[in-house]
Coordinates of C-alpha atoms in Angstrom, one line a residue:
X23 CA 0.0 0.0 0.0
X24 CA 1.6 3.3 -0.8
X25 CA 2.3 5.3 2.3
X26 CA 2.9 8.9 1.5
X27 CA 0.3 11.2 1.8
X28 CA 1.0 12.1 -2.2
X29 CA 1.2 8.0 -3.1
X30 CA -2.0 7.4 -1.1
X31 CA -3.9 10.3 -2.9
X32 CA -2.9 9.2 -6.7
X33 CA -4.3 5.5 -5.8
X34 CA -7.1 6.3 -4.7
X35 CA -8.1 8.8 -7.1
X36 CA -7.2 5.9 -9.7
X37 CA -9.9 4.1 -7.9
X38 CA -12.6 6.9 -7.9
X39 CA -11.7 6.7 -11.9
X40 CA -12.0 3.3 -12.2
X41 CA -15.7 3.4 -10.0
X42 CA -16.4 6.1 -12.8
X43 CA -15.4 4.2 -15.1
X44 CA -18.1 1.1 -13.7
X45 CA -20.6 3.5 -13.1
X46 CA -20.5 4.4 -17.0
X47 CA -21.2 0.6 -17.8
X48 CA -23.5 0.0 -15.5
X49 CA -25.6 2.7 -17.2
X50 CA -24.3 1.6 -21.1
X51 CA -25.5 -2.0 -19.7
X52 CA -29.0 -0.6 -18.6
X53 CA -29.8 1.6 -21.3
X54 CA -28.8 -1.6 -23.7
X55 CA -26.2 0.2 -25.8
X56 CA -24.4 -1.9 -28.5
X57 CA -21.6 -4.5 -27.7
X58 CA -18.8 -2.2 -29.1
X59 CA -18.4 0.5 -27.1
X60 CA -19.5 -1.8 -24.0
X61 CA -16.2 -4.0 -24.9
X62 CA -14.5 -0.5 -25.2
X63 CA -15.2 0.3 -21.8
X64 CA -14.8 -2.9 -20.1
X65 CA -11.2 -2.9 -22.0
X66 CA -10.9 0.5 -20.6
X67 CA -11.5 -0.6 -16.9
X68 CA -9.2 -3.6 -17.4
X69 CA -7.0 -1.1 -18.2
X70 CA -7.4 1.2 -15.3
X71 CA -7.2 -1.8 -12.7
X72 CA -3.8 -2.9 -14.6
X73 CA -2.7 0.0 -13.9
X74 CA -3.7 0.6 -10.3
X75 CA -2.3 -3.0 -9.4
X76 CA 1.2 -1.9 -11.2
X77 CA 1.2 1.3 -9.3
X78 CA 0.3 -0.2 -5.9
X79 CA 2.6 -3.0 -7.1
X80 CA 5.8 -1.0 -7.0
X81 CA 5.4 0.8 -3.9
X82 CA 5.2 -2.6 -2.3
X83 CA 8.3 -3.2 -4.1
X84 CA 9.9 -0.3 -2.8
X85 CA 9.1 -0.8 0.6
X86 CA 9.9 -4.2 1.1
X87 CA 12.9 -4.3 -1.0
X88 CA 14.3 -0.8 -0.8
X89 CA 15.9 -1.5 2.7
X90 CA 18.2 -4.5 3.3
X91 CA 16.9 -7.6 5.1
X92 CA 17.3 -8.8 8.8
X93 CA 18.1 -12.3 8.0
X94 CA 18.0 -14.5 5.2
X95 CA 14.5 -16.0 6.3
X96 CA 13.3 -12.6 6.0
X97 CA 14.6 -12.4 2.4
X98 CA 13.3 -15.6 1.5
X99 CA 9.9 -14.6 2.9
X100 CA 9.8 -11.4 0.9
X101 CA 10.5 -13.1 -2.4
X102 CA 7.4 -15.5 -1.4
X103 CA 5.4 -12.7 -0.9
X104 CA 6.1 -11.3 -3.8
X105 CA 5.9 -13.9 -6.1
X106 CA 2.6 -15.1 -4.8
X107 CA 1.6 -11.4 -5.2
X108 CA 2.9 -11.1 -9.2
X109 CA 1.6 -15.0 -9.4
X110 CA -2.5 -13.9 -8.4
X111 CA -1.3 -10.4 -10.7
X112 CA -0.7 -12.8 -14.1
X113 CA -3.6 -14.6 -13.9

């Protein structure tokens, strides 16, 4: 999770885009408008939550691996982390 007050405000306007961005097919959805510009916009959220998930990604990576580890269990337990985090990520 991004910690600085600057980090913290760029996610989380991503987000209130992306609910934007939801809200707009929700109504495309309702008012029955055609498959084209509905795949548009749900390409256009994937997009948007790629994107949040890289940003949020990389502070994580920062954080945990911007500063050296206590031990060598602690490495080890960051790289799990991490590649169960880019594993769920890729799917």
């Amino acid at each position: 999770m991004p910690h600085s007050p600057e980090e913290k405000k760029k996610v989380l306007a991503r987000v209130r885009r992306i609910r934007g961005q939801c809200d707009a097919l929700d109504r495309a959805l309702e008012a029955g408008a055609d498959c084209g510009p509905v795949l548009q916009q749900i390409a256009a959220i994937r997009g948007a939550v790629n994107g949040l998930m890289s940003e949020v990604m990389e502070a994580h990576l920062r954080e945990e691996f911007g500063r050296p580890a206590a031990s060598d269990e602690q490495r080890a337990e960051r790289v799990r982390e991490m590649s169960g985090l880019i594993r769920s990520y890729l799917k």
